[in-house]
PDB file of C-alpha atoms in Angstrom:
ATOM      1  CA  UNK O   1       0.000   0.000   0.000  1.00  0.00           C
ATOM      2  CA  UNK O   2       1.231   3.472  -0.825  1.00  0.00           C
ATOM      3  CA  UNK O   3      -0.065   6.012   1.643  1.00  0.00           C
ATOM      4  CA  UNK O   4      -1.184   9.134  -0.149  1.00  0.00           C
ATOM      5  CA  UNK O   5      -3.417  12.112   0.462  1.00  0.00           C
ATOM      6  CA  UNK O   6      -6.091  10.240  -1.524  1.00  0.00           C
ATOM      7  CA  UNK O   7      -6.182   7.482   1.072  1.00  0.00           C
ATOM      8  CA  UNK O   8      -8.225   9.005   3.922  1.00  0.00           C
ATOM      9  CA  UNK O   9      -8.285   5.842   6.042  1.00  0.00           C
ATOM     10  CA  UNK O  10      -4.507   5.587   5.999  1.00  0.00           C
ATOM     11  CA  UNK O  11      -4.109   9.270   6.764  1.00  0.00           C
ATOM     12  CA  UNK O  12      -6.506   8.918   9.700  1.00  0.00           C
ATOM     13  CA  UNK O  13      -4.534   6.008  11.141  1.00  0.00           C
ATOM     14  CA  UNK O  14      -1.234   7.827  10.734  1.00  0.00           C
ATOM     15  CA  UNK O  15      -2.646  10.837  12.502  1.00  0.00           C
ATOM     16  CA  UNK O  16      -3.949   8.551  15.240  1.00  0.00           C
ATOM     17  CA  UNK O  17      -0.512   7.056  15.829  1.00  0.00           C
ATOM     18  CA  UNK O  18       0.835  10.549  16.442  1.00  0.00           C
ATOM     19  CA  UNK O  19      -2.095  11.876  18.481  1.00  0.00           C
ATOM     20  CA  UNK O  20      -1.295  13.498  21.808  1.00  0.00           C
ATOM     21  CA  UNK O  21      -3.742  11.177  23.584  1.00  0.00           C
ATOM     22  CA  UNK O  22      -2.414   7.739  24.404  1.00  0.00           C
ATOM     23  CA  UNK O  23      -5.896   6.200  24.094  1.00  0.00           C
ATOM     24  CA  UNK O  24      -6.112   7.378  20.489  1.00  0.00           C
ATOM     25  CA  UNK O  25      -2.641   6.063  19.697  1.00  0.00           C
ATOM     26  CA  UNK O  26      -3.588   2.729  21.265  1.00  0.00           C
ATOM     27  CA  UNK O  27      -6.703   2.430  19.099  1.00  0.00           C
ATOM     28  CA  UNK O  28      -4.750   3.375  15.986  1.00  0.00           C
ATOM     29  CA  UNK O  29      -2.123   0.695  16.641  1.00  0.00           C
ATOM     30  CA  UNK O  30      -4.902  -1.845  17.251  1.00  0.00           C
ATOM     31  CA  UNK O  31      -6.532  -0.867  13.971  1.00  0.00           C
ATOM     32  CA  UNK O  32      -3.287  -1.436  12.064  1.00  0.00           C
ATOM     33  CA  UNK O  33      -2.834  -4.856  13.654  1.00  0.00           C
ATOM     34  CA  UNK O  34      -6.437  -5.827  13.025  1.00  0.00           C
ATOM     35  CA  UNK O  35      -6.127  -4.989   9.334  1.00  0.00           C
ATOM     36  CA  UNK O  36      -2.395  -5.355   8.646  1.00  0.00           C
ATOM     37  CA  UNK O  37      -0.852  -3.711   5.618  1.00  0.00           C
ATOM     38  CA  UNK O  38       2.890  -3.526   4.818  1.00  0.00           C
ATOM     39  CA  UNK O  39       2.499   0.171   4.082  1.00  0.00           C
ATOM     40  CA  UNK O  40       2.292   0.865   7.801  1.00  0.00           C
ATOM     41  CA  UNK O  41       5.352  -1.118   8.938  1.00  0.00           C
ATOM     42  CA  UNK O  42       7.819   1.761   8.684  1.00  0.00           C
ATOM     43  CA  UNK O  43       5.530   4.013  10.693  1.00  0.00           C
ATOM     44  CA  UNK O  44       4.950   1.370  13.366  1.00  0.00           C
ATOM     45  CA  UNK O  45       8.682   0.867  13.829  1.00  0.00           C
ATOM     46  CA  UNK O  46       9.323   4.597  13.819  1.00  0.00           C
ATOM     47  CA  UNK O  47       6.685   5.042  16.502  1.00  0.00           C
ATOM     48  CA  UNK O  48       8.139   2.234  18.644  1.00  0.00           C
ATOM     49  CA  UNK O  49      11.333   4.240  19.020  1.00  0.00           C
ATOM     50  CA  UNK O  50       9.602   7.248  20.569  1.00  0.00           C
ATOM     51  CA  UNK O  51       6.293   6.059  22.057  1.00  0.00           C
ATOM     52  CA  UNK O  52       6.301   6.935  25.790  1.00  0.00           C
ATOM     53  CA  UNK O  53       3.452   4.663  26.941  1.00  0.00           C
ATOM     54  CA  UNK O  54       4.151   0.998  27.653  1.00  0.00           C
ATOM     55  CA  UNK O  55       0.669  -0.221  26.658  1.00  0.00           C
ATOM     56  CA  UNK O  56       0.867   1.591  23.339  1.00  0.00           C
ATOM     57  CA  UNK O  57       4.347   0.212  22.653  1.00  0.00           C
ATOM     58  CA  UNK O  58       3.050  -3.272  23.360  1.00  0.00           C
ATOM     59  CA  UNK O  59       0.204  -2.733  20.907  1.00  0.00           C
ATOM     60  CA  UNK O  60       2.660  -1.450  18.305  1.00  0.00           C
ATOM     61  CA  UNK O  61       4.669  -4.645  18.738  1.00  0.00           C
ATOM     62  CA  UNK O  62       1.515  -6.738  18.397  1.00  0.00           C
ATOM     63  CA  UNK O  63       0.627  -4.868  15.215  1.00  0.00           C
ATOM     64  CA  UNK O  64       4.083  -5.588  13.802  1.00  0.00           C
ATOM     65  CA  UNK O  65       3.748  -9.310  14.570  1.00  0.00           C
ATOM     66  CA  UNK O  66       0.601  -9.320  12.434  1.00  0.00           C
ATOM     67  CA  UNK O  67       2.604  -8.385   9.328  1.00  0.00           C
ATOM     68  CA  UNK O  68       4.696 -10.697   7.141  1.00  0.00           C
ATOM     69  CA  UNK O  69       8.122 -11.486   8.577  1.00  0.00           C
ATOM     70  CA  UNK O  70       9.623 -10.793   5.163  1.00  0.00           C
ATOM     71  CA  UNK O  71       8.563  -7.169   5.601  1.00  0.00           C
ATOM     72  CA  UNK O  72       9.186  -6.600   9.306  1.00  0.00           C
ATOM     73  CA  UNK O  73      12.416  -8.526   9.873  1.00  0.00           C
ATOM     74  CA  UNK O  74      14.782  -6.388   7.744  1.00  0.00           C
ATOM     75  CA  UNK O  75      13.446  -3.201   9.342  1.00  0.00           C
ATOM     76  CA  UNK O  76      13.757  -4.565  12.870  1.00  0.00           C
ATOM     77  CA  UNK O  77      17.290  -5.806  12.255  1.00  0.00           C
ATOM     78  CA  UNK O  78      18.289  -2.309  11.233  1.00  0.00           C
ATOM     79  CA  UNK O  79      16.587  -0.906  14.302  1.00  0.00           C
ATOM     80  CA  UNK O  80      18.600  -3.001  16.776  1.00  0.00           C
ATOM     81  CA  UNK O  81      21.631  -1.007  15.630  1.00  0.00           C
ATOM     82  CA  UNK O  82      19.950   2.336  16.312  1.00  0.00           C
ATOM     83  CA  UNK O  83      21.653   4.922  18.513  1.00  0.00           C
ATOM     84  CA  UNK O  84      18.341   5.396  20.349  1.00  0.00           C
ATOM     85  CA  UNK O  85      18.082   2.977  23.278  1.00  0.00           C
ATOM     86  CA  UNK O  86      14.295   2.661  23.116  1.00  0.00           C
ATOM     87  CA  UNK O  87      14.498   1.811  19.429  1.00  0.00           C
ATOM     88  CA  UNK O  88      16.931  -1.015  20.167  1.00  0.00           C
ATOM     89  CA  UNK O  89      14.943  -2.277  23.121  1.00  0.00           C
ATOM     90  CA  UNK O  90      11.589  -2.298  21.363  1.00  0.00           C
ATOM     91  CA  UNK O  91      13.001  -3.887  18.212  1.00  0.00           C
ATOM     92  CA  UNK O  92      14.522  -6.679  20.308  1.00  0.00           C
ATOM     93  CA  UNK O  93      11.243  -7.121  22.157  1.00  0.00           C
ATOM     94  CA  UNK O  94       9.385  -7.391  18.858  1.00  0.00           C
ATOM     95  CA  UNK O  95      11.910  -9.896  17.492  1.00  0.00           C
ATOM     96  CA  UNK O  96      11.356 -12.057  20.581  1.00  0.00           C
ATOM     97  CA  UNK O  97       7.613 -11.994  19.917  1.00  0.00           C
ATOM     98  CA  UNK O  98       8.030 -12.861  16.239  1.00  0.00           C
ATOM     99  CA  UNK O  99      10.413 -15.685  17.168  1.00  0.00           C
ATOM    100  CA  UNK O 100      12.046 -16.092  13.756  1.00  0.00           C
ATOM    101  CA  UNK O 101      15.549 -17.504  14.208  1.00  0.00           C
ATOM    102  CA  UNK O 102      16.788 -15.686  11.140  1.00  0.00           C
ATOM    103  CA  UNK O 103      17.226 -12.805  13.584  1.00  0.00           C
ATOM    104  CA  UNK O 104      19.720 -14.696  15.754  1.00  0.00           C
ATOM    105  CA  UNK O 105      22.916 -13.223  14.202  1.00  0.00           C
ATOM    106  CA  UNK O 106      21.708  -9.751  15.218  1.00  0.00           C
ATOM    107  CA  UNK O 107      21.771 -10.721  18.923  1.00  0.00           C
ATOM    108  CA  UNK O 108      25.372  -9.718  19.477  1.00  0.00           C
ATOM    109  CA  UNK O 109      27.457  -9.763  22.620  1.00  0.00           C
ATOM    110  CA  UNK O 110      27.355  -5.967  22.464  1.00  0.00           C
ATOM    111  CA  UNK O 111      23.563  -6.002  22.764  1.00  0.00           C
ATOM    112  CA  UNK O 112      23.631  -8.645  25.489  1.00  0.00           C
ATOM    113  CA  UNK O 113      25.861  -6.334  27.532  1.00  0.00           C
ATOM    114  CA  UNK O 114      24.307  -3.041  26.391  1.00  0.00           C
ATOM    115  CA  UNK O 115      24.887  -0.168  28.826  1.00  0.00           C
ATOM    116  CA  UNK O 116      21.151   0.555  28.826  1.00  0.00           C
ATOM    117  CA  UNK O 117      19.463  -1.965  31.125  1.00  0.00           C
ATOM    118  CA  UNK O 118      16.188  -2.039  29.195  1.00  0.00           C
ATOM    119  CA  UNK O 119      18.085  -2.869  26.006  1.00  0.00           C
ATOM    120  CA  UNK O 120      20.109  -5.567  27.742  1.00  0.00           C
ATOM    121  CA  UNK O 121      17.003  -7.119  29.293  1.00  0.00           C
ATOM    122  CA  UNK O 122      15.235  -7.145  25.925  1.00  0.00           C
ATOM    123  CA  UNK O 123      18.317  -8.712  24.355  1.00  0.00           C
ATOM    124  CA  UNK O 124      18.391 -11.461  27.006  1.00  0.00           C
ATOM    125  CA  UNK O 125      14.738 -12.296  26.420  1.00  0.00           C
ATOM    126  CA  UNK O 126      15.188 -12.299  22.658  1.00  0.00           C
ATOM    127  CA  UNK O 127      18.332 -14.405  22.850  1.00  0.00           C
ATOM    128  CA  UNK O 128      16.762 -17.292  24.745  1.00  0.00           C
ATOM    129  CA  UNK O 129      13.875 -17.369  22.262  1.00  0.00           C
ATOM    130  CA  UNK O 130      16.027 -17.163  19.132  1.00  0.00           C
ATOM    131  CA  UNK O 131      19.122 -19.186  20.082  1.00  0.00           C
ATOM    132  CA  UNK O 132      19.678 -22.066  17.638  1.00  0.00           C
ATOM    133  CA  UNK O 133      19.821 -25.628  18.880  1.00  0.00           C
ATOM    134  CA  UNK O 134      23.302 -26.444  20.111  1.00  0.00           C
ATOM    135  CA  UNK O 135      24.301 -22.855  20.917  1.00  0.00           C
ATOM    136  CA  UNK O 136      22.589 -22.611  24.281  1.00  0.00           C
ATOM    137  CA  UNK O 137      25.765 -23.319  26.254  1.00  0.00           C
ATOM    138  CA  UNK O 138      27.701 -20.559  24.499  1.00  0.00           C
ATOM    139  CA  UNK O 139      24.824 -18.165  25.128  1.00  0.00           C
ATOM    140  CA  UNK O 140      24.757 -19.121  28.806  1.00  0.00           C
ATOM    141  CA  UNK O 141      28.455 -18.289  29.069  1.00  0.00           C
ATOM    142  CA  UNK O 142      27.863 -14.808  27.675  1.00  0.00           C
ATOM    143  CA  UNK O 143      24.786 -14.196  29.817  1.00  0.00           C
ATOM    144  CA  UNK O 144      26.691 -15.270  32.926  1.00  0.00           C
ATOM    145  CA  UNK O 145      29.055 -12.326  32.453  1.00  0.00           C
ATOM    146  CA  UNK O 146      26.086 -10.076  33.319  1.00  0.00           C
ATOM    147  CA  UNK O 147      25.367 -11.727  36.680  1.00  0.00           C
ATOM    148  CA  UNK O 148      25.189  -9.251  39.528  1.00  0.00           C
ATOM    149  CA  UNK O 149      24.286  -6.380  37.258  1.00  0.00           C
ATOM    150  CA  UNK O 150      21.664  -3.792  38.207  1.00  0.00           C
ATOM    151  CA  UNK O 151      18.812  -3.934  40.676  1.00  0.00           C
ATOM    152  CA  UNK O 152      16.184  -6.516  41.467  1.00  0.00           C
ATOM    153  CA  UNK O 153      14.232  -6.347  38.199  1.00  0.00           C
ATOM    154  CA  UNK O 154      17.342  -6.587  36.040  1.00  0.00           C
ATOM    155  CA  UNK O 155      18.744  -9.492  38.031  1.00  0.00           C
ATOM    156  CA  UNK O 156      15.389 -11.255  37.984  1.00  0.00           C
ATOM    157  CA  UNK O 157      15.207 -10.862  34.201  1.00  0.00           C
ATOM    158  CA  UNK O 158      18.646 -12.388  33.782  1.00  0.00           C
ATOM    159  CA  UNK O 159      17.923 -15.282  36.119  1.00  0.00           C
ATOM    160  CA  UNK O 160      14.720 -16.063  34.238  1.00  0.00           C
ATOM    161  CA  UNK O 161      16.550 -15.954  30.920  1.00  0.00           C
ATOM    162  CA  UNK O 162      19.273 -18.273  32.168  1.00  0.00           C
ATOM    163  CA  UNK O 163      16.906 -20.728  33.840  1.00  0.00           C
ATOM    164  CA  UNK O 164      14.858 -20.976  30.643  1.00  0.00           C
ATOM    165  CA  UNK O 165      17.934 -22.441  28.946  1.00  0.00           C
ATOM    166  CA  UNK O 166      17.921 -25.386  31.329  1.00  0.00           C
ATOM    167  CA  UNK O 167      20.802 -27.523  32.581  1.00  0.00           C
ATOM    168  CA  UNK O 168      23.276 -26.140  30.032  1.00  0.00           C
ATOM    169  CA  UNK O 169      23.724 -23.125  32.317  1.00  0.00           C
ATOM    170  CA  UNK O 170      25.250 -25.175  35.156  1.00  0.00           C
ATOM    171  CA  UNK O 171      28.941 -24.808  34.136  1.00  0.00           C
ATOM    172  CA  UNK O 172      28.607 -21.057  33.560  1.00  0.00           C
ATOM    173  CA  UNK O 173      26.892 -20.572  36.914  1.00  0.00           C
ATOM    174  CA  UNK O 174      29.478 -22.719  38.669  1.00  0.00           C
ATOM    175  CA  UNK O 175      32.265 -20.557  37.246  1.00  0.00           C
ATOM    176  CA  UNK O 176      30.460 -17.397  38.357  1.00  0.00           C
ATOM    177  CA  UNK O 177      30.230 -18.637  41.963  1.00  0.00           C
ATOM    178  CA  UNK O 178      34.004 -18.208  42.199  1.00  0.00           C
ATOM    179  CA  UNK O 179      34.044 -14.661  40.800  1.00  0.00           C
ATOM    180  CA  UNK O 180      35.796 -12.015  42.927  1.00  0.00           C
ATOM    181  CA  UNK O 181      32.674  -9.796  43.025  1.00  0.00           C
ATOM    182  CA  UNK O 182      30.330 -10.756  45.850  1.00  0.00           C
ATOM    183  CA  UNK O 183      27.218  -9.518  44.050  1.00  0.00           C
ATOM    184  CA  UNK O 184      28.061 -11.708  41.046  1.00  0.00           C
ATOM    185  CA  UNK O 185      28.592 -14.780  43.235  1.00  0.00           C
ATOM    186  CA  UNK O 186      25.328 -14.164  45.059  1.00  0.00           C
ATOM    187  CA  UNK O 187      23.368 -13.771  41.834  1.00  0.00           C
ATOM    188  CA  UNK O 188      24.904 -16.979  40.460  1.00  0.00           C
ATOM    189  CA  UNK O 189      23.972 -18.886  43.619  1.00  0.00           C
ATOM    190  CA  UNK O 190      20.432 -17.528  43.540  1.00  0.00           C
ATOM    191  CA  UNK O 191      20.060 -18.568  39.904  1.00  0.00           C
ATOM    192  CA  UNK O 192      21.373 -22.037  40.731  1.00  0.00           C
ATOM    193  CA  UNK O 193      18.682 -22.264  43.421  1.00  0.00           C
ATOM    194  CA  UNK O 194      15.981 -21.212  40.949  1.00  0.00           C
ATOM    195  CA  UNK O 195      17.191 -23.821  38.455  1.00  0.00           C
ATOM    196  CA  UNK O 196      16.993 -26.569  41.092  1.00  0.00           C
ATOM    197  CA  UNK O 197      13.722 -25.372  42.581  1.00  0.00           C
ATOM    198  CA  UNK O 198      11.649 -23.202  40.200  1.00  0.00           C
ATOM    199  CA  UNK O 199       9.052 -22.642  42.929  1.00  0.00           C
ATOM    200  CA  UNK O 200      11.557 -20.742  45.045  1.00  0.00           C
ATOM    201  CA  UNK O 201      10.836 -17.041  44.988  1.00  0.00           C
ATOM    202  CA  UNK O 202      13.602 -14.854  43.574  1.00  0.00           C
ATOM    203  CA  UNK O 203      13.654 -12.567  46.605  1.00  0.00           C
ATOM    204  CA  UNK O 204      14.154 -15.505  48.952  1.00  0.00           C
ATOM    205  CA  UNK O 205      16.811 -17.050  46.704  1.00  0.00           C
ATOM    206  CA  UNK O 206      18.840 -13.867  46.374  1.00  0.00           C
ATOM    207  CA  UNK O 207      18.711 -13.031  50.096  1.00  0.00           C
ATOM    208  CA  UNK O 208      19.741 -16.578  50.993  1.00  0.00           C
ATOM    209  CA  UNK O 209      22.591 -16.353  48.469  1.00  0.00           C
ATOM    210  CA  UNK O 210      23.776 -13.026  49.891  1.00  0.00           C
ATOM    211  CA  UNK O 211      23.932 -14.572  53.373  1.00  0.00           C
ATOM    212  CA  UNK O 212      25.932 -17.525  52.075  1.00  0.00           C
ATOM    213  CA  UNK O 213      28.407 -15.238  50.309  1.00  0.00           C
ATOM    214  CA  UNK O 214      28.713 -12.924  53.303  1.00  0.00           C
ATOM    215  CA  UNK O 215      29.602 -15.941  55.458  1.00  0.00           C
ATOM    216  CA  UNK O 216      32.206 -17.064  52.945  1.00  0.00           C
ATOM    217  CA  UNK O 217      30.259 -20.098  51.798  1.00  0.00           C
ATOM    218  CA  UNK O 218      30.026 -21.601  48.351  1.00  0.00           C
ATOM    219  CA  UNK O 219      26.418 -22.717  48.419  1.00  0.00           C
ATOM    220  CA  UNK O 220      27.483 -26.373  48.345  1.00  0.00           C
ATOM    221  CA  UNK O 221      27.469 -26.874  52.099  1.00  0.00           C
ATOM    222  CA  UNK O 222      25.096 -29.487  53.389  1.00  0.00           C
ATOM    223  CA  UNK O 223      24.428 -31.130  50.041  1.00  0.00           C
TER     224      UNK O 223
END
């Protein structure tokens, strides 16, 4: 579809995506996803990079997933290299929702350790969805370098990403339990606990791990 002045419906939707009211932008994004058309993909991706409201961004992502991968994937792969952090984060989030492993080469170590925590968290989630069979162990090794980073939400995101990879993470976690940084050791121990017992709450696991590290333990005592 070519959007022109003679296409009033398209013009109305475009105006809706840029409206000052988040409710209008939400409805416009829903309309695009309900009746997908490749002519709107560029605008959806452009809007993802600047949209301030989480619910609207999520609807923009949903709308993008409703379009052909052949159209969205090249645009999203360009976007993960954007200088704008939100553009990178939202593109990675959308790639994780699309789930096409053709995107895997774009999940670089640089993105997995991005200075912006939202970008890094989106990269972790995308990576565990897109990782090819047989490369999970290598991914776990890279993800383990981020243990101990950030606050509760960031650490929880990383633990969930690692645990979703399964038993392949054990060697990487074991290595991290001997790291010189206490916060890294504690996060590794907490993630080990979550792998062994998924019903353990993260807050309990991390506090228990901090006590073990503070007392000079390795987490292996009493096994």
